[in-house]
Amino acid sequence: MKTSRAPAWIILIVLAAALGHSSAAAFGNGCRVQTGAGEVSSADVLKQIYVEVKELGPYPGENFIKHEFFLGPADDDSYKREHIVVLIQVVEGVERMKIQITEMKNRPDNPRIQVAGKVRTISCKITARGVLSLLRSDYSGREIARLAPDVLRAVREKARLLKDFGAITPKSP
C-alpha cells in the first residue's frame, strides 16, 4: 500500500511559516541553488540580492532604491538580452523588493536595435527581522533557482564597476 506524503509537506510548510523561515514557506518546493560554496536556497540568493542592492543606496533626492542591471557576459551592456530593475521601497510600513526582468528582442526592421519583449517580476517583502518572503512571482521556483544567481552576479558586477569608477564608496566595517 502506497501512502501519500502531501499532508506531511503541508504541515512542514505551515510550521516553517509560523517560525518565520520564509524559504520553505514562500518557495514551497524548496528549490536549491548550486554555488561555488555549496547549495543555498533561492530565498537566500534573493536575500543577498536585496542586501547588495540596498548597499548601493538611493540616488540623491529619492526615498527609494532603484538600480538597473543587465544579464549576460562581458562588460558591454549593448548586446545583453535581459534588462533587470531592482526596486526597494517601504510600502505601508513594510519593506518590499521588486525584481523586474525584461527580455529584450531585436527589431525585425533593424536587428541592431533591441526593444522590450516579455516582462516578468518577482515581488518580495522583508520583515523587520530581515526575513524575506515571496509575495508574487511570474517565475516558477525552478526558474527562480536558475535566474537568481545570474541576477546576483549582475548586481555584483555593477557594484564593482561603480566602486572602480568612484561612483560609490565602500562601506567601512
mmCIF file with all atom_site columns, C-alpha atoms in Angstrom:
data_model
loop_
_atom_site.group_PDB
_atom_site.id
_atom_site.type_symbol
_atom_site.label_atom_id
_atom_site.label_alt_id
_atom_site.label_comp_id
_atom_site.label_asym_id
_atom_site.label_entity_id
_atom_site.label_seq_id
_atom_site.pdbx_PDB_ins_code
_atom_site.Cartn_x
_atom_site.Cartn_y
_atom_site.Cartn_z
_atom_site.occupancy
_atom_site.B_iso_or_equiv
_atom_site.pdbx_formal_charge
_atom_site.auth_seq_id
_atom_site.auth_comp_id
_atom_site.auth_asym_id
_atom_site.auth_atom_id
_atom_site.pdbx_PDB_model_num
ATOM 1   C CA . MET A 1 1   ? 0.000  0.000  0.000   1.00 0.00 ? 1   MET A CA 1
ATOM 2   C CA . LYS A 1 2   ? 1.390  3.368  -1.026  1.00 0.00 ? 2   LYS A CA 1
ATOM 3   C CA . THR A 1 3   ? 0.943  6.316  1.337   1.00 0.00 ? 3   THR A CA 1
ATOM 4   C CA . SER A 1 4   ? 0.758  9.976  0.448   1.00 0.00 ? 4   SER A CA 1
ATOM 5   C CA . ARG A 1 5   ? 3.334  12.388 1.844   1.00 0.00 ? 5   ARG A CA 1
ATOM 6   C CA . ALA A 1 6   ? 1.342  15.506 0.960   1.00 0.00 ? 6   ALA A CA 1
ATOM 7   C CA . PRO A 1 7   ? -0.060 16.071 4.492   1.00 0.00 ? 7   PRO A CA 1
ATOM 8   C CA . ALA A 1 8   ? 3.463  15.973 5.952   1.00 0.00 ? 8   ALA A CA 1
ATOM 9   C CA . TRP A 1 9   ? 4.675  18.631 3.476   1.00 0.00 ? 9   TRP A CA 1
ATOM 10  C CA . ILE A 1 10  ? 1.711  20.864 4.280   1.00 0.00 ? 10  ILE A CA 1
ATOM 11  C CA . ILE A 1 11  ? 2.491  20.602 7.998   1.00 0.00 ? 11  ILE A CA 1
ATOM 12  C CA . LEU A 1 12  ? 6.171  21.420 7.382   1.00 0.00 ? 12  LEU A CA 1
ATOM 13  C CA . ILE A 1 13  ? 5.305  24.464 5.274   1.00 0.00 ? 13  ILE A CA 1
ATOM 14  C CA . VAL A 1 14  ? 2.840  25.752 7.877   1.00 0.00 ? 14  VAL A CA 1
ATOM 15  C CA . LEU A 1 15  ? 5.390  25.201 10.672  1.00 0.00 ? 15  LEU A CA 1
ATOM 16  C CA . ALA A 1 16  ? 8.120  26.956 8.698   1.00 0.00 ? 16  ALA A CA 1
ATOM 17  C CA . ALA A 1 17  ? 5.834  29.926 8.074   1.00 0.00 ? 17  ALA A CA 1
ATOM 18  C CA . ALA A 1 18  ? 4.874  30.090 11.745  1.00 0.00 ? 18  ALA A CA 1
ATOM 19  C CA . LEU A 1 19  ? 8.529  30.035 12.764  1.00 0.00 ? 19  LEU A CA 1
ATOM 20  C CA . GLY A 1 20  ? 9.466  32.711 10.238  1.00 0.00 ? 20  GLY A CA 1
ATOM 21  C CA . HIS A 1 21  ? 11.557 30.563 7.890   1.00 0.00 ? 21  HIS A CA 1
ATOM 22  C CA . SER A 1 22  ? 10.447 32.104 4.636   1.00 0.00 ? 22  SER A CA 1
ATOM 23  C CA . SER A 1 23  ? 12.480 29.978 2.256   1.00 0.00 ? 23  SER A CA 1
ATOM 24  C CA . ALA A 1 24  ? 10.384 26.875 2.877   1.00 0.00 ? 24  ALA A CA 1
ATOM 25  C CA . ALA A 1 25  ? 7.091  28.745 3.087   1.00 0.00 ? 25  ALA A CA 1
ATOM 26  C CA . ALA A 1 26  ? 7.490  31.101 0.171   1.00 0.00 ? 26  ALA A CA 1
ATOM 27  C CA . PHE A 1 27  ? 9.358  28.732 -2.109  1.00 0.00 ? 27  PHE A CA 1
ATOM 28  C CA . GLY A 1 28  ? 7.204  25.697 -1.291  1.00 0.00 ? 28  GLY A CA 1
ATOM 29  C CA . ASN A 1 29  ? 9.215  23.271 -3.402  1.00 0.00 ? 29  ASN A CA 1
ATOM 30  C CA . GLY A 1 30  ? 12.430 24.215 -1.577  1.00 0.00 ? 30  GLY A CA 1
ATOM 31  C CA . CYS A 1 31  ? 14.417 24.968 -4.727  1.00 0.00 ? 31  CYS A CA 1
ATOM 32  C CA . ARG A 1 32  ? 18.130 24.963 -4.102  1.00 0.00 ? 32  ARG A CA 1
ATOM 33  C CA . VAL A 1 33  ? 20.820 26.892 -5.924  1.00 0.00 ? 33  VAL A CA 1
ATOM 34  C CA . GLN A 1 34  ? 24.256 25.385 -6.524  1.00 0.00 ? 34  GLN A CA 1
ATOM 35  C CA . THR A 1 35  ? 27.018 27.897 -5.807  1.00 0.00 ? 35  THR A CA 1
ATOM 36  C CA . GLY A 1 36  ? 30.774 27.635 -5.598  1.00 0.00 ? 36  GLY A CA 1
ATOM 37  C CA . ALA A 1 37  ? 30.470 27.345 -1.817  1.00 0.00 ? 37  ALA A CA 1
ATOM 38  C CA . GLY A 1 38  ? 27.751 24.664 -1.906  1.00 0.00 ? 38  GLY A CA 1
ATOM 39  C CA . GLU A 1 39  ? 23.971 24.736 -2.018  1.00 0.00 ? 39  GLU A CA 1
ATOM 40  C CA . VAL A 1 40  ? 21.771 27.574 -0.764  1.00 0.00 ? 40  VAL A CA 1
ATOM 41  C CA . SER A 1 41  ? 18.048 28.223 -1.093  1.00 0.00 ? 41  SER A CA 1
ATOM 42  C CA . SER A 1 42  ? 16.577 30.532 -3.717  1.00 0.00 ? 42  SER A CA 1
ATOM 43  C CA . ALA A 1 43  ? 15.325 32.715 -0.866  1.00 0.00 ? 43  ALA A CA 1
ATOM 44  C CA . ASP A 1 44  ? 18.903 33.099 0.404   1.00 0.00 ? 44  ASP A CA 1
ATOM 45  C CA . VAL A 1 45  ? 20.070 34.269 -3.026  1.00 0.00 ? 45  VAL A CA 1
ATOM 46  C CA . LEU A 1 46  ? 17.159 36.731 -3.289  1.00 0.00 ? 46  LEU A CA 1
ATOM 47  C CA . LYS A 1 47  ? 18.019 37.986 0.208   1.00 0.00 ? 47  LYS A CA 1
ATOM 48  C CA . GLN A 1 48  ? 21.636 38.538 -0.901  1.00 0.00 ? 48  GLN A CA 1
ATOM 49  C CA . ILE A 1 49  ? 20.390 40.484 -3.948  1.00 0.00 ? 49  ILE A CA 1
ATOM 50  C CA . TYR A 1 50  ? 18.357 42.641 -1.551  1.00 0.00 ? 50  TYR A CA 1
ATOM 51  C CA . VAL A 1 51  ? 21.358 43.239 0.740   1.00 0.00 ? 51  VAL A CA 1
ATOM 52  C CA . GLU A 1 52  ? 23.741 44.144 -2.080  1.00 0.00 ? 52  GLU A CA 1
ATOM 53  C CA . VAL A 1 53  ? 21.310 46.428 -3.940  1.00 0.00 ? 53  VAL A CA 1
ATOM 54  C CA . LYS A 1 54  ? 20.431 48.144 -0.665  1.00 0.00 ? 54  LYS A CA 1
ATOM 55  C CA . GLU A 1 55  ? 24.164 48.797 -0.104  1.00 0.00 ? 55  GLU A CA 1
ATOM 56  C CA . LEU A 1 56  ? 24.240 50.688 -3.419  1.00 0.00 ? 56  LEU A CA 1
ATOM 57  C CA . GLY A 1 57  ? 21.763 53.096 -1.827  1.00 0.00 ? 57  GLY A CA 1
ATOM 58  C CA . PRO A 1 58  ? 19.262 55.514 -3.343  1.00 0.00 ? 58  PRO A CA 1
ATOM 59  C CA . TYR A 1 59  ? 20.059 58.167 -5.891  1.00 0.00 ? 59  TYR A CA 1
ATOM 60  C CA . PRO A 1 60  ? 20.154 61.717 -4.464  1.00 0.00 ? 60  PRO A CA 1
ATOM 61  C CA . GLY A 1 61  ? 16.690 63.094 -3.735  1.00 0.00 ? 61  GLY A CA 1
ATOM 62  C CA . GLU A 1 62  ? 14.932 59.713 -3.900  1.00 0.00 ? 62  GLU A CA 1
ATOM 63  C CA . ASN A 1 63  ? 13.348 57.957 -0.918  1.00 0.00 ? 63  ASN A CA 1
ATOM 64  C CA . PHE A 1 64  ? 13.537 54.537 -2.580  1.00 0.00 ? 64  PHE A CA 1
ATOM 65  C CA . ILE A 1 65  ? 16.331 52.438 -4.045  1.00 0.00 ? 65  ILE A CA 1
ATOM 66  C CA . LYS A 1 66  ? 16.212 51.610 -7.746  1.00 0.00 ? 66  LYS A CA 1
ATOM 67  C CA . HIS A 1 67  ? 19.069 50.199 -9.788  1.00 0.00 ? 67  HIS A CA 1
ATOM 68  C CA . GLU A 1 68  ? 19.249 48.728 -13.273 1.00 0.00 ? 68  GLU A CA 1
ATOM 69  C CA . PHE A 1 69  ? 21.371 45.811 -14.423 1.00 0.00 ? 69  PHE A CA 1
ATOM 70  C CA . PHE A 1 70  ? 21.843 43.639 -17.499 1.00 0.00 ? 70  PHE A CA 1
ATOM 71  C CA . LEU A 1 71  ? 22.335 39.881 -17.690 1.00 0.00 ? 71  LEU A CA 1
ATOM 72  C CA . GLY A 1 72  ? 24.969 38.496 -19.963 1.00 0.00 ? 72  GLY A CA 1
ATOM 73  C CA . PRO A 1 73  ? 28.683 38.010 -20.493 1.00 0.00 ? 73  PRO A CA 1
ATOM 74  C CA . ALA A 1 74  ? 31.207 40.838 -20.908 1.00 0.00 ? 74  ALA A CA 1
ATOM 75  C CA . ASP A 1 75  ? 31.126 44.408 -19.632 1.00 0.00 ? 75  ASP A CA 1
ATOM 76  C CA . ASP A 1 76  ? 29.353 45.875 -22.674 1.00 0.00 ? 76  ASP A CA 1
ATOM 77  C CA . ASP A 1 77  ? 25.619 46.066 -21.922 1.00 0.00 ? 77  ASP A CA 1
ATOM 78  C CA . SER A 1 78  ? 24.759 46.775 -25.579 1.00 0.00 ? 78  SER A CA 1
ATOM 79  C CA . TYR A 1 79  ? 24.315 43.140 -26.513 1.00 0.00 ? 79  TYR A CA 1
ATOM 80  C CA . LYS A 1 80  ? 22.827 41.708 -23.335 1.00 0.00 ? 80  LYS A CA 1
ATOM 81  C CA . ARG A 1 81  ? 19.427 40.094 -23.718 1.00 0.00 ? 81  ARG A CA 1
ATOM 82  C CA . GLU A 1 82  ? 17.854 40.692 -20.294 1.00 0.00 ? 82  GLU A CA 1
ATOM 83  C CA . HIS A 1 83  ? 17.352 44.035 -18.544 1.00 0.00 ? 83  HIS A CA 1
ATOM 84  C CA . ILE A 1 84  ? 16.797 43.964 -14.780 1.00 0.00 ? 84  ILE A CA 1
ATOM 85  C CA . VAL A 1 85  ? 15.377 46.621 -12.477 1.00 0.00 ? 85  VAL A CA 1
ATOM 86  C CA . VAL A 1 86  ? 15.529 46.101 -8.710  1.00 0.00 ? 86  VAL A CA 1
ATOM 87  C CA . LEU A 1 87  ? 13.300 48.424 -6.689  1.00 0.00 ? 87  LEU A CA 1
ATOM 88  C CA . ILE A 1 88  ? 13.394 48.512 -2.886  1.00 0.00 ? 88  ILE A CA 1
ATOM 89  C CA . GLN A 1 89  ? 10.924 50.709 -1.037  1.00 0.00 ? 89  GLN A CA 1
ATOM 90  C CA . VAL A 1 90  ? 8.719  50.838 2.041   1.00 0.00 ? 90  VAL A CA 1
ATOM 91  C CA . VAL A 1 91  ? 5.043  50.160 1.297   1.00 0.00 ? 91  VAL A CA 1
ATOM 92  C CA . GLU A 1 92  ? 2.560  50.516 4.162   1.00 0.00 ? 92  GLU A CA 1
ATOM 93  C CA . GLY A 1 93  ? 5.355  50.209 6.720   1.00 0.00 ? 93  GLY A CA 1
ATOM 94  C CA . VAL A 1 94  ? 6.851  47.048 5.183   1.00 0.00 ? 94  VAL A CA 1
ATOM 95  C CA . GLU A 1 95  ? 9.983  46.996 3.066   1.00 0.00 ? 95  GLU A CA 1
ATOM 96  C CA . ARG A 1 96  ? 9.448  45.419 -0.336  1.00 0.00 ? 96  ARG A CA 1
ATOM 97  C CA . MET A 1 97  ? 11.715 44.413 -3.173  1.00 0.00 ? 97  MET A CA 1
ATOM 98  C CA . LYS A 1 98  ? 10.557 44.053 -6.752  1.00 0.00 ? 98  LYS A CA 1
ATOM 99  C CA . ILE A 1 99  ? 12.792 42.490 -9.385  1.00 0.00 ? 99  ILE A CA 1
ATOM 100 C CA . GLN A 1 100 ? 11.594 43.132 -12.929 1.00 0.00 ? 100 GLN A CA 1
ATOM 101 C CA . ILE A 1 101 ? 13.240 41.225 -15.762 1.00 0.00 ? 101 ILE A CA 1
ATOM 102 C CA . THR A 1 102 ? 12.630 42.355 -19.334 1.00 0.00 ? 102 THR A CA 1
ATOM 103 C CA . GLU A 1 103 ? 13.691 40.058 -22.140 1.00 0.00 ? 103 GLU A CA 1
ATOM 104 C CA . MET A 1 104 ? 14.987 42.195 -24.996 1.00 0.00 ? 104 MET A CA 1
ATOM 105 C CA . LYS A 1 105 ? 14.235 41.353 -28.645 1.00 0.00 ? 105 LYS A CA 1
ATOM 106 C CA . ASN A 1 106 ? 15.827 42.603 -31.845 1.00 0.00 ? 106 ASN A CA 1
ATOM 107 C CA . ARG A 1 107 ? 13.611 44.777 -34.015 1.00 0.00 ? 107 ARG A CA 1
ATOM 108 C CA . PRO A 1 108 ? 12.709 42.973 -37.249 1.00 0.00 ? 108 PRO A CA 1
ATOM 109 C CA . ASP A 1 109 ? 13.494 46.015 -39.426 1.00 0.00 ? 109 ASP A CA 1
ATOM 110 C CA . ASN A 1 110 ? 16.810 46.759 -37.693 1.00 0.00 ? 110 ASN A CA 1
ATOM 111 C CA . PRO A 1 111 ? 18.375 43.882 -35.720 1.00 0.00 ? 111 PRO A CA 1
ATOM 112 C CA . ARG A 1 112 ? 20.910 46.241 -34.095 1.00 0.00 ? 112 ARG A CA 1
ATOM 113 C CA . ILE A 1 113 ? 18.087 47.864 -32.124 1.00 0.00 ? 113 ILE A CA 1
ATOM 114 C CA . GLN A 1 114 ? 16.619 45.992 -29.169 1.00 0.00 ? 114 GLN A CA 1
ATOM 115 C CA . VAL A 1 115 ? 13.117 46.550 -27.843 1.00 0.00 ? 115 VAL A CA 1
ATOM 116 C CA . ALA A 1 116 ? 11.350 45.249 -24.762 1.00 0.00 ? 116 ALA A CA 1
ATOM 117 C CA . GLY A 1 117 ? 9.790  41.835 -25.105 1.00 0.00 ? 117 GLY A CA 1
ATOM 118 C CA . LYS A 1 118 ? 8.380  39.771 -22.275 1.00 0.00 ? 118 LYS A CA 1
ATOM 119 C CA . VAL A 1 119 ? 8.364  41.408 -18.822 1.00 0.00 ? 119 VAL A CA 1
ATOM 120 C CA . ARG A 1 120 ? 8.193  39.283 -15.668 1.00 0.00 ? 120 ARG A CA 1
ATOM 121 C CA . THR A 1 121 ? 8.510  40.176 -11.989 1.00 0.00 ? 121 THR A CA 1
ATOM 122 C CA . ILE A 1 122 ? 9.390  38.744 -8.599  1.00 0.00 ? 122 ILE A CA 1
ATOM 123 C CA . SER A 1 123 ? 7.937  40.597 -5.591  1.00 0.00 ? 123 SER A CA 1
ATOM 124 C CA . CYS A 1 124 ? 9.143  40.007 -2.034  1.00 0.00 ? 124 CYS A CA 1
ATOM 125 C CA . LYS A 1 125 ? 8.702  41.555 1.374   1.00 0.00 ? 125 LYS A CA 1
ATOM 126 C CA . ILE A 1 126 ? 11.348 41.841 4.040   1.00 0.00 ? 126 ILE A CA 1
ATOM 127 C CA . THR A 1 127 ? 10.211 41.823 7.667   1.00 0.00 ? 127 THR A CA 1
ATOM 128 C CA . ALA A 1 128 ? 11.738 43.948 10.414  1.00 0.00 ? 128 ALA A CA 1
ATOM 129 C CA . ARG A 1 129 ? 13.687 40.823 11.455  1.00 0.00 ? 129 ARG A CA 1
ATOM 130 C CA . GLY A 1 130 ? 15.174 40.624 7.964   1.00 0.00 ? 130 GLY A CA 1
ATOM 131 C CA . VAL A 1 131 ? 13.179 37.586 6.837   1.00 0.00 ? 131 VAL A CA 1
ATOM 132 C CA . LEU A 1 132 ? 12.447 37.591 3.109   1.00 0.00 ? 132 LEU A CA 1
ATOM 133 C CA . SER A 1 133 ? 9.237  36.048 1.810   1.00 0.00 ? 133 SER A CA 1
ATOM 134 C CA . LEU A 1 134 ? 7.920  35.805 -1.710  1.00 0.00 ? 134 LEU A CA 1
ATOM 135 C CA . LEU A 1 135 ? 4.713  37.737 -2.366  1.00 0.00 ? 135 LEU A CA 1
ATOM 136 C CA . ARG A 1 136 ? 4.261  37.059 -6.068  1.00 0.00 ? 136 ARG A CA 1
ATOM 137 C CA . SER A 1 137 ? 6.289  35.753 -8.964  1.00 0.00 ? 137 SER A CA 1
ATOM 138 C CA . ASP A 1 138 ? 5.847  35.277 -12.688 1.00 0.00 ? 138 ASP A CA 1
ATOM 139 C CA . TYR A 1 139 ? 8.569  32.609 -12.424 1.00 0.00 ? 139 TYR A CA 1
ATOM 140 C CA . SER A 1 140 ? 8.333  29.058 -11.109 1.00 0.00 ? 140 SER A CA 1
ATOM 141 C CA . GLY A 1 141 ? 10.540 28.003 -8.201  1.00 0.00 ? 141 GLY A CA 1
ATOM 142 C CA . ARG A 1 142 ? 12.907 26.246 -10.598 1.00 0.00 ? 142 ARG A CA 1
ATOM 143 C CA . GLU A 1 143 ? 13.153 29.338 -12.811 1.00 0.00 ? 143 GLU A CA 1
ATOM 144 C CA . ILE A 1 144 ? 13.963 31.491 -9.773  1.00 0.00 ? 144 ILE A CA 1
ATOM 145 C CA . ALA A 1 145 ? 16.660 28.992 -8.749  1.00 0.00 ? 145 ALA A CA 1
ATOM 146 C CA . ARG A 1 146 ? 18.197 29.287 -12.233 1.00 0.00 ? 146 ARG A CA 1
ATOM 147 C CA . LEU A 1 147 ? 17.803 33.065 -12.564 1.00 0.00 ? 147 LEU A CA 1
ATOM 148 C CA . ALA A 1 148 ? 18.637 34.404 -9.077  1.00 0.00 ? 148 ALA A CA 1
ATOM 149 C CA . PRO A 1 149 ? 22.398 33.619 -9.152  1.00 0.00 ? 149 PRO A CA 1
ATOM 150 C CA . ASP A 1 150 ? 22.690 35.376 -12.537 1.00 0.00 ? 150 ASP A CA 1
ATOM 151 C CA . VAL A 1 151 ? 20.899 38.445 -11.177 1.00 0.00 ? 151 VAL A CA 1
ATOM 152 C CA . LEU A 1 152 ? 23.195 38.459 -8.132  1.00 0.00 ? 152 LEU A CA 1
ATOM 153 C CA . ARG A 1 153 ? 26.232 38.242 -10.428 1.00 0.00 ? 153 ARG A CA 1
ATOM 154 C CA . ALA A 1 154 ? 24.933 41.240 -12.450 1.00 0.00 ? 154 ALA A CA 1
ATOM 155 C CA . VAL A 1 155 ? 24.421 43.234 -9.220  1.00 0.00 ? 155 VAL A CA 1
ATOM 156 C CA . ARG A 1 156 ? 27.959 42.448 -8.074  1.00 0.00 ? 156 ARG A CA 1
ATOM 157 C CA . GLU A 1 157 ? 29.449 43.359 -11.469 1.00 0.00 ? 157 GLU A CA 1
ATOM 158 C CA . LYS A 1 158 ? 27.709 46.742 -11.453 1.00 0.00 ? 158 LYS A CA 1
ATOM 159 C CA . ALA A 1 159 ? 28.736 47.410 -7.844  1.00 0.00 ? 159 ALA A CA 1
ATOM 160 C CA . ARG A 1 160 ? 32.346 46.584 -8.764  1.00 0.00 ? 160 ARG A CA 1
ATOM 161 C CA . LEU A 1 161 ? 32.222 48.947 -11.758 1.00 0.00 ? 161 LEU A CA 1
ATOM 162 C CA . LEU A 1 162 ? 30.701 51.745 -9.659  1.00 0.00 ? 162 LEU A CA 1
ATOM 163 C CA . LYS A 1 163 ? 33.397 51.302 -6.995  1.00 0.00 ? 163 LYS A CA 1
ATOM 164 C CA . ASP A 1 164 ? 36.158 51.192 -9.635  1.00 0.00 ? 164 ASP A CA 1
ATOM 165 C CA . PHE A 1 165 ? 34.955 54.499 -11.083 1.00 0.00 ? 165 PHE A CA 1
ATOM 166 C CA . GLY A 1 166 ? 34.494 56.078 -7.646  1.00 0.00 ? 166 GLY A CA 1
ATOM 167 C CA . ALA A 1 167 ? 30.729 56.464 -8.042  1.00 0.00 ? 167 ALA A CA 1
ATOM 168 C CA . ILE A 1 168 ? 30.188 54.745 -4.692  1.00 0.00 ? 168 ILE A CA 1
ATOM 169 C CA . THR A 1 169 ? 32.491 54.333 -1.756  1.00 0.00 ? 169 THR A CA 1
ATOM 170 C CA . PRO A 1 170 ? 32.814 51.005 0.022   1.00 0.00 ? 170 PRO A CA 1
ATOM 171 C CA . LYS A 1 171 ? 31.235 50.903 3.469   1.00 0.00 ? 171 LYS A CA 1
ATOM 172 C CA . SER A 1 172 ? 33.749 50.773 6.296   1.00 0.00 ? 172 SER A CA 1
ATOM 173 C CA . PRO A 1 173 ? 33.456 47.722 8.607   1.00 0.00 ? 173 PRO A CA 1
#
